[in-house]
CSV table of C-alpha atoms in Angstrom, one decimal:
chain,number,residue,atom,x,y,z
R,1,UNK,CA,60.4,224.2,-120.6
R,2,UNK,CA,63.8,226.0,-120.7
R,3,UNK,CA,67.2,224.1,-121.6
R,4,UNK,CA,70.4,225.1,-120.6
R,5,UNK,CA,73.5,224.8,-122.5
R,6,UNK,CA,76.3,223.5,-120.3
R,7,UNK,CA,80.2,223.9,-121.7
R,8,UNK,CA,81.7,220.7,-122.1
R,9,UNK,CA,84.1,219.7,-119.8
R,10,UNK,CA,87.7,220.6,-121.7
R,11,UNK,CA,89.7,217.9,-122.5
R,12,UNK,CA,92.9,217.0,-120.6
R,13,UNK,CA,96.0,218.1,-122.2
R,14,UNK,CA,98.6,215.5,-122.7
R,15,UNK,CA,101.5,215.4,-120.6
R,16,UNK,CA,103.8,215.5,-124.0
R,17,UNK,CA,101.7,218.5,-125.3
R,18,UNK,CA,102.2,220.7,-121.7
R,19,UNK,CA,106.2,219.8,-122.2
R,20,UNK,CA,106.3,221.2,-125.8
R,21,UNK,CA,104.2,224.2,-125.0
R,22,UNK,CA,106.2,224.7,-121.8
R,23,UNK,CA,109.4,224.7,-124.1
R,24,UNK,CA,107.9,226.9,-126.9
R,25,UNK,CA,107.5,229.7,-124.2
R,26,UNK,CA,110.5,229.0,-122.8
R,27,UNK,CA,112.5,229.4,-126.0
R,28,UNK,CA,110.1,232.6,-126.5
R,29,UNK,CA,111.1,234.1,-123.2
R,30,UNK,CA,114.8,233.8,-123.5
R,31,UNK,CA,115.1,230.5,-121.8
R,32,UNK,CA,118.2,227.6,-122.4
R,33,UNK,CA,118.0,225.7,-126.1
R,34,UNK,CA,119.0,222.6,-126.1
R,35,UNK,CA,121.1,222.0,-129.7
R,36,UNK,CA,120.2,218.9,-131.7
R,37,UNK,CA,121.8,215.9,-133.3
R,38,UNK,CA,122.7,218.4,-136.4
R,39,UNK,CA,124.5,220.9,-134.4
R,40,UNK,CA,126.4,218.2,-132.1
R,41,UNK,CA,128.0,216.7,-135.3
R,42,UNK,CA,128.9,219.9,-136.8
R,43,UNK,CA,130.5,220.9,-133.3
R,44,UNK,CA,132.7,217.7,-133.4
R,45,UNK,CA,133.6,217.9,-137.4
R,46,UNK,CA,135.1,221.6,-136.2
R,47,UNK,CA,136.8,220.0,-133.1
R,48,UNK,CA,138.6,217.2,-134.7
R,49,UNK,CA,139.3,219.6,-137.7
R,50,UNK,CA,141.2,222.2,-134.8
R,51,UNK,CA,143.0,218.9,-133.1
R,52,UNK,CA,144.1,217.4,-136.0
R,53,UNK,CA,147.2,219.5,-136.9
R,54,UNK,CA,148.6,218.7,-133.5
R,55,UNK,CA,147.7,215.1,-133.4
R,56,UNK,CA,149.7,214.6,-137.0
R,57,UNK,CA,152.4,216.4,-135.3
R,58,UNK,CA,152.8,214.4,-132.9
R,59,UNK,CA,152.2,211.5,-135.3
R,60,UNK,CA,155.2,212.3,-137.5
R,61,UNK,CA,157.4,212.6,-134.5
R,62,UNK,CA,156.7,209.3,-133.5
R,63,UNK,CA,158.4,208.2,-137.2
R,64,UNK,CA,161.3,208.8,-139.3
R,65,UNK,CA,162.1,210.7,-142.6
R,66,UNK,CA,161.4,207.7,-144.9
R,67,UNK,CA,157.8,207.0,-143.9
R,68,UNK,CA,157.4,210.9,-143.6
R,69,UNK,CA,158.1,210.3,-147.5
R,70,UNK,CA,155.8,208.3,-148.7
R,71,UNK,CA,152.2,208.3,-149.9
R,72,UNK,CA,149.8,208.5,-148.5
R,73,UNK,CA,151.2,209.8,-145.0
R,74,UNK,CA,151.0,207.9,-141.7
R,75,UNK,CA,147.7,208.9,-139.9
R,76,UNK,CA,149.0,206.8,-136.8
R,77,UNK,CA,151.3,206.7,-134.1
R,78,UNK,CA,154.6,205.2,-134.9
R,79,UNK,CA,157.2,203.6,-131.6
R,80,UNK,CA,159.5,206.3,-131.7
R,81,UNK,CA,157.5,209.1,-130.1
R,82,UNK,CA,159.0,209.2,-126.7
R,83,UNK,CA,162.3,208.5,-128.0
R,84,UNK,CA,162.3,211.4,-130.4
R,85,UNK,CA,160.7,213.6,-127.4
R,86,UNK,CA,163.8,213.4,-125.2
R,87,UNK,CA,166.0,214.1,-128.0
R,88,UNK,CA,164.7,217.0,-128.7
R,89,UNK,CA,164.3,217.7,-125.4
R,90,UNK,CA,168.3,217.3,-124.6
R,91,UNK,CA,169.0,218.6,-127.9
R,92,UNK,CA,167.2,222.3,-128.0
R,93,UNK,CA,167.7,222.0,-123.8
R,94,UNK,CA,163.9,223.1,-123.7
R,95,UNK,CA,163.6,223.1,-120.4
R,96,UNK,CA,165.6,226.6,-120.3
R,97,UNK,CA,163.8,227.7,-123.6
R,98,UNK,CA,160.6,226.9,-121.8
R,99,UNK,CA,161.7,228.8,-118.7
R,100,UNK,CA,162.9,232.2,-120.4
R,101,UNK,CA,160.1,232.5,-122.9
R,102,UNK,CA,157.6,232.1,-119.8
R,103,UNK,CA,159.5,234.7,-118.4
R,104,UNK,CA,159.5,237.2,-121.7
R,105,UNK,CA,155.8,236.4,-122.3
R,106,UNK,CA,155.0,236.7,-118.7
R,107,UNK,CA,156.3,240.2,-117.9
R,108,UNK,CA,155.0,241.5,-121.8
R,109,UNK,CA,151.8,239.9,-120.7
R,110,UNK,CA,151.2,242.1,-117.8
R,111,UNK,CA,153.2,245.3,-118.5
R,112,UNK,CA,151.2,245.2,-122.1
R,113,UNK,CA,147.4,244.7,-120.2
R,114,UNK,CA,148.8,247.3,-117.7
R,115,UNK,CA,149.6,249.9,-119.6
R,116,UNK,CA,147.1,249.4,-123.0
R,117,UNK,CA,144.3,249.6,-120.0
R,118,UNK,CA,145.1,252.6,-118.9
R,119,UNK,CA,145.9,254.2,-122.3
R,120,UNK,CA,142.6,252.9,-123.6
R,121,UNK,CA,140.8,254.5,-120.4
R,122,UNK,CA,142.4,257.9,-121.3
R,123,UNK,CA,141.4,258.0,-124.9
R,124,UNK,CA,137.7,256.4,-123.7
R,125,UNK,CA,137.0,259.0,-121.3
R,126,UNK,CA,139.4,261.3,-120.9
R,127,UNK,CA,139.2,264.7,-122.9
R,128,UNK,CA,142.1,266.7,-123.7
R,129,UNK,CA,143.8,268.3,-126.5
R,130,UNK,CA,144.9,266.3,-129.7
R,131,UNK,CA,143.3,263.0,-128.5
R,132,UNK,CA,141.7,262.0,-131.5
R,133,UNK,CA,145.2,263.1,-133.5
R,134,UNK,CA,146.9,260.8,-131.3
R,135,UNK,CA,144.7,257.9,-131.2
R,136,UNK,CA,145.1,258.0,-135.5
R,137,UNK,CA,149.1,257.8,-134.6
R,138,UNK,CA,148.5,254.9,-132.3
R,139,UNK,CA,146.4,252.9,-134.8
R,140,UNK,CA,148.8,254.1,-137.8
R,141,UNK,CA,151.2,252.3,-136.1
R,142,UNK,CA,149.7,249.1,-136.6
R,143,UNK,CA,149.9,249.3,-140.3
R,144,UNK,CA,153.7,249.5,-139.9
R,145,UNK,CA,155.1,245.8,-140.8
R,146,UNK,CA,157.4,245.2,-137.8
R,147,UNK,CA,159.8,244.2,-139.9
R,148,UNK,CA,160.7,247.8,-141.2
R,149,UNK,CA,161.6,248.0,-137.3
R,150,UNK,CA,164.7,245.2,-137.5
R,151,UNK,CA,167.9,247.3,-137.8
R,152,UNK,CA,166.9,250.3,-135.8
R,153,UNK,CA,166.1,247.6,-132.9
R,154,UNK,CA,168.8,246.0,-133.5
R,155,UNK,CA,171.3,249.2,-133.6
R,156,UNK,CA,170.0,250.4,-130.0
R,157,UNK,CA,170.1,246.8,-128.8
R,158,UNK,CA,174.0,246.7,-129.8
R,159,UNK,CA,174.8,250.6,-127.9
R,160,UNK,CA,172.8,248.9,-124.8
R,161,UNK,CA,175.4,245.7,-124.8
R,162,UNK,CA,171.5,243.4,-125.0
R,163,UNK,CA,172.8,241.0,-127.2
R,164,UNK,CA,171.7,237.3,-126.0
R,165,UNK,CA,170.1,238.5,-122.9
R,166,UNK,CA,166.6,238.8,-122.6
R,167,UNK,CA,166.0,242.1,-122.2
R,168,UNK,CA,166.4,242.7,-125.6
R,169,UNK,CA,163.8,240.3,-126.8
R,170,UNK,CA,161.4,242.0,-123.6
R,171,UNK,CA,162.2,245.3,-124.5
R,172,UNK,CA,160.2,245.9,-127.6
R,173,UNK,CA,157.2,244.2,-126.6
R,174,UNK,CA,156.2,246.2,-123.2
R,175,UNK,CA,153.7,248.3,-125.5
R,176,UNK,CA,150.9,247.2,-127.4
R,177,UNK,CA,149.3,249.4,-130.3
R,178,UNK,CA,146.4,246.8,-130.6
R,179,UNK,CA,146.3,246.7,-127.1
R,180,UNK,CA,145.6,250.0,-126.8
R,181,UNK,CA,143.4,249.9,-129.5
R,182,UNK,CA,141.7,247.4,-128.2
R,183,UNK,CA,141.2,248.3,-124.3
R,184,UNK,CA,139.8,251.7,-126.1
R,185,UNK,CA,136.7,250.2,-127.6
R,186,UNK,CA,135.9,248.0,-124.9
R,187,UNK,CA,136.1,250.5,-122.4
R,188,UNK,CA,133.6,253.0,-124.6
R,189,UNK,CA,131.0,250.8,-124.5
R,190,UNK,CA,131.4,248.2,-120.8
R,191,UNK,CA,132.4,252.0,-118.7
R,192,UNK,CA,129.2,253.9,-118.6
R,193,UNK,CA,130.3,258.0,-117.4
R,194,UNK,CA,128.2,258.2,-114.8
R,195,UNK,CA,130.1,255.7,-112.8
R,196,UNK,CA,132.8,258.0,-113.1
R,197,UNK,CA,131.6,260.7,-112.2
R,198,UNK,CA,130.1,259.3,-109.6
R,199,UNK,CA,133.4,258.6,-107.7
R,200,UNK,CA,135.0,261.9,-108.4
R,201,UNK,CA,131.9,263.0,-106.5
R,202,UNK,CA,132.9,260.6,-103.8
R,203,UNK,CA,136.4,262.2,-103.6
R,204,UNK,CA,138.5,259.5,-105.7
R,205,UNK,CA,141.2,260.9,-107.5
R,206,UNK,CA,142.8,259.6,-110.6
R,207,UNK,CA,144.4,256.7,-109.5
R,208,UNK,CA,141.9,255.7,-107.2
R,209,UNK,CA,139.3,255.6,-110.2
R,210,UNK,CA,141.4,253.4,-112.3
R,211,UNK,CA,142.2,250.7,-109.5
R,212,UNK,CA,138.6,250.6,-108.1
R,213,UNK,CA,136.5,251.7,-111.2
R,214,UNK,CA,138.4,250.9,-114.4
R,215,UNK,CA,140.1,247.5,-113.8
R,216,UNK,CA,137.5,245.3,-112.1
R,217,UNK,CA,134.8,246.7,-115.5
R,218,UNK,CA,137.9,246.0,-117.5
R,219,UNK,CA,138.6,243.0,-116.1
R,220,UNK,CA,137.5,240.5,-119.0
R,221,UNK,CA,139.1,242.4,-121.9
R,222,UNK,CA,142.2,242.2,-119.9
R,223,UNK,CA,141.9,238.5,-119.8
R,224,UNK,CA,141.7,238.0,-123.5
R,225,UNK,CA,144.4,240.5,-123.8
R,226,UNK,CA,146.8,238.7,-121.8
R,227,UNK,CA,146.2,235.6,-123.4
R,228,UNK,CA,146.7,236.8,-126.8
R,229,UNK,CA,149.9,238.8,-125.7
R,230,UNK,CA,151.2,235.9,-124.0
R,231,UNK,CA,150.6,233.8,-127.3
R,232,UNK,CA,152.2,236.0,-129.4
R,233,UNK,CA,155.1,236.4,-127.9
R,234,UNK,CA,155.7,232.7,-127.5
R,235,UNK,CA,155.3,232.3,-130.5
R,236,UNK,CA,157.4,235.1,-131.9
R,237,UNK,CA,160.5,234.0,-134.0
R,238,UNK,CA,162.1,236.6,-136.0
R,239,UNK,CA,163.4,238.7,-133.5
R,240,UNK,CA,164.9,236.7,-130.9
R,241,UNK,CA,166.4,234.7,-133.2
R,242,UNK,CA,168.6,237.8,-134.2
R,243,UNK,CA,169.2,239.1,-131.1
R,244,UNK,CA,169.6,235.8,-128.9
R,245,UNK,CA,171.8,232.2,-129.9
R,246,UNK,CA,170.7,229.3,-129.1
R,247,UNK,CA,173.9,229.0,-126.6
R,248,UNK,CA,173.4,231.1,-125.0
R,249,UNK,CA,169.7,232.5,-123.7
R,250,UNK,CA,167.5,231.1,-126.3
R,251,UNK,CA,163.5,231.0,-125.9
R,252,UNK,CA,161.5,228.0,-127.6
R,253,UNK,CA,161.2,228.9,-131.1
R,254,UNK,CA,164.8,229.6,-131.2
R,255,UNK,CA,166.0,226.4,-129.5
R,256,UNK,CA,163.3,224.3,-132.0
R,257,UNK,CA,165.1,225.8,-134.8
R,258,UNK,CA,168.4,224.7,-134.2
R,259,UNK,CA,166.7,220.9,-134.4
R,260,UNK,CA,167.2,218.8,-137.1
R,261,UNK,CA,170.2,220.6,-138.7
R,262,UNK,CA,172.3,218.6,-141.2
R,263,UNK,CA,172.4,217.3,-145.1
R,264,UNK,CA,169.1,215.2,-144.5
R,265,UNK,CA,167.2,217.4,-141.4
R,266,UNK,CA,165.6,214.8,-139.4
R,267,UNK,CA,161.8,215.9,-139.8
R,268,UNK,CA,160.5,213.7,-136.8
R,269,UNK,CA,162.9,215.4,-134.3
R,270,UNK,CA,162.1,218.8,-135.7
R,271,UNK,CA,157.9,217.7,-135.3
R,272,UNK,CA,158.4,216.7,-131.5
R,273,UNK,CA,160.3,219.8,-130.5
R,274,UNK,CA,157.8,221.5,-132.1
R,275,UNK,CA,155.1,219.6,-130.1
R,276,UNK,CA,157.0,220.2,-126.9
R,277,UNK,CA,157.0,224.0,-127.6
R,278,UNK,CA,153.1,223.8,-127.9
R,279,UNK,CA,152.1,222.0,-125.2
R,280,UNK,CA,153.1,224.7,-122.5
R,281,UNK,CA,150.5,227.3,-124.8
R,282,UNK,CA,147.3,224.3,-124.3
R,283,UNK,CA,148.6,223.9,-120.5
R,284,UNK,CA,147.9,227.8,-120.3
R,285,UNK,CA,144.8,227.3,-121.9
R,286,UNK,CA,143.5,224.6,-119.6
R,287,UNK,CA,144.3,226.2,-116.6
R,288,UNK,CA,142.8,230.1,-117.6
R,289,UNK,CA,140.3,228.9,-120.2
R,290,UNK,CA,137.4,228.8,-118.0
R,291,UNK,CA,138.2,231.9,-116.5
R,292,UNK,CA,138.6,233.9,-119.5
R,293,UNK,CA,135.7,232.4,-121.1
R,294,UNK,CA,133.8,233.1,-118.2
R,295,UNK,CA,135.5,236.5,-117.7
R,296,UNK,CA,133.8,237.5,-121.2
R,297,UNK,CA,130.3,236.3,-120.9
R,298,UNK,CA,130.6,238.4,-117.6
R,299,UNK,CA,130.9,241.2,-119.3
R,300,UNK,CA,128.5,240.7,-122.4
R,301,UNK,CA,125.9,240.3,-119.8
R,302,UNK,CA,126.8,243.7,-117.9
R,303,UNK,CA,126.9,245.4,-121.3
């Protein structure tokens, strides 16, 4: 009489234990991780830390030099916000501040991404003589504090007859040593040679390559470039406040400054015309954010 062993039917998996395994390969294989309690709070302790210097500006504009004064500060909203607002707003005249420094930051913006691009392309993948000489100038450059660069700006700006227009404030930032810099290293790694190559094969001269080859890989470095241009050069105080009066064509930092002037400078007023400079920056933000943002993880994912 002969037995035979039969396997025992396997036991079910729960549906639970399927779902965990399913997950464990899936974080294994690359796939999407979902972040827990831990790093949801440490996300929003980092947020309200980033908001909170502009929410307590806006807090002290809403009150006056007196409760500015005392300990411990106010950590709310007061009743003179809006009030203070149009003040400053009349005061600085901030809607022509606003107006010319979108104009300088604009046309620095785009001549800087311009021309840093194609600078960076040249010492990325272009070989001539002295390249690597002049790529140490460029970067020495950048470890010139600009304010060494004051009175000889100022002395050309004076034989041009640029005093209180905006070209003088334009001027000196339509180049970018960082820029350059910048544009340089991205394009070494994100503009394989080959591609390059490939359309001189094709017949593409010069030109051709860097409008249809080295812009659209470039394209997300250019965004964050811009933006950090643009930023900079709102934000920029020292020299247009020499070279411009607030009279005459002043941008926002040099219309905020003339605010609160007196034997007691009225701190509230000085907070909201400094609020009204910044929102313009976080409209800019909100509009391009995505796109930069998405711009970049376009291009980690093609490098």
């Amino acid at each position: 009489m002969t037995t035979t062993l039969t396997k025992p039917p396997a036991e079910p998996v729960p549906e639970p234990d399927r779902r965990r395994r399913r997950g464990s390969k899936a974080s294994r294989a690359g796939g999407q991780l979902h972040a827990g309690p831990i790093a949801y709070i440490i996300l929003a302790l980092f947020t309200l830390g980033s908001l909170f210097p502009l929410v307590w500006t806006a807090i002290a504009a809403s009150r006056d030099n007196q409760r500015l004064a005392q300990t411990p500060p106010p950590l709310w909203f007061g009743s003179n916000l809006f009030d203070k607002l149009e003040i400053a707003w009349n005061d600085a005249n901030l809607g022509e501040a606003i107006l010319n420094t979108t104009i300088v930051a604009g046309i620095s913006s785009a001549t800087v991404v311009f021309m840093a691009t194609i600078a960076g392309f040249a010492f990325a993948k272009l070989k001539f003589r002295g390249r690597n000489a002049l790529m140490l100038i460029v970067v020495g450059t950048m470890m010139v504090p600009p304010q060494l660069s004051v009175i000889p700006l100022y002395m050309m700006v004076a034989k041009l007859d640029w005093s209180d227009q905006l070209q003088a404030v334009i001027f000196p930032s339509l180049v970018s040593a960082f820029g350059v810099f910048f544009m340089r290293q991205y394009l070494l790694q994100a503009l394989p040679d080959e591609i390059i190559e490939a359309a001189r094969v094709d017949g593409a001269s010069s030109w051709r390559v860097i409008w249809h080859v080295v812009f659209p890989t470039a394209r997300p470095a250019m965004a964050v470039l811009g933006m950090l241009t643009f930023v900079q050069v709102w934000n920029d105080f020292l020299w247009p406040f020499l070279v411009l009066t607030q009279n005459g064509n002043p941008t926002v930092q040099v219309a905020v400054a003339g605010l609160g002037r007196g034997f007691t400078p009225d701190q509230a007023l000085i907070m909201a015309g400094a609020l009204l400079g910044t929102l313009p920056l976080l409209l800019v933000f909100a509009i391009f954010g995505k796109q930069i943002v998405g711009g970049i993880m376009q291009g980690a994912v093609k490098g």
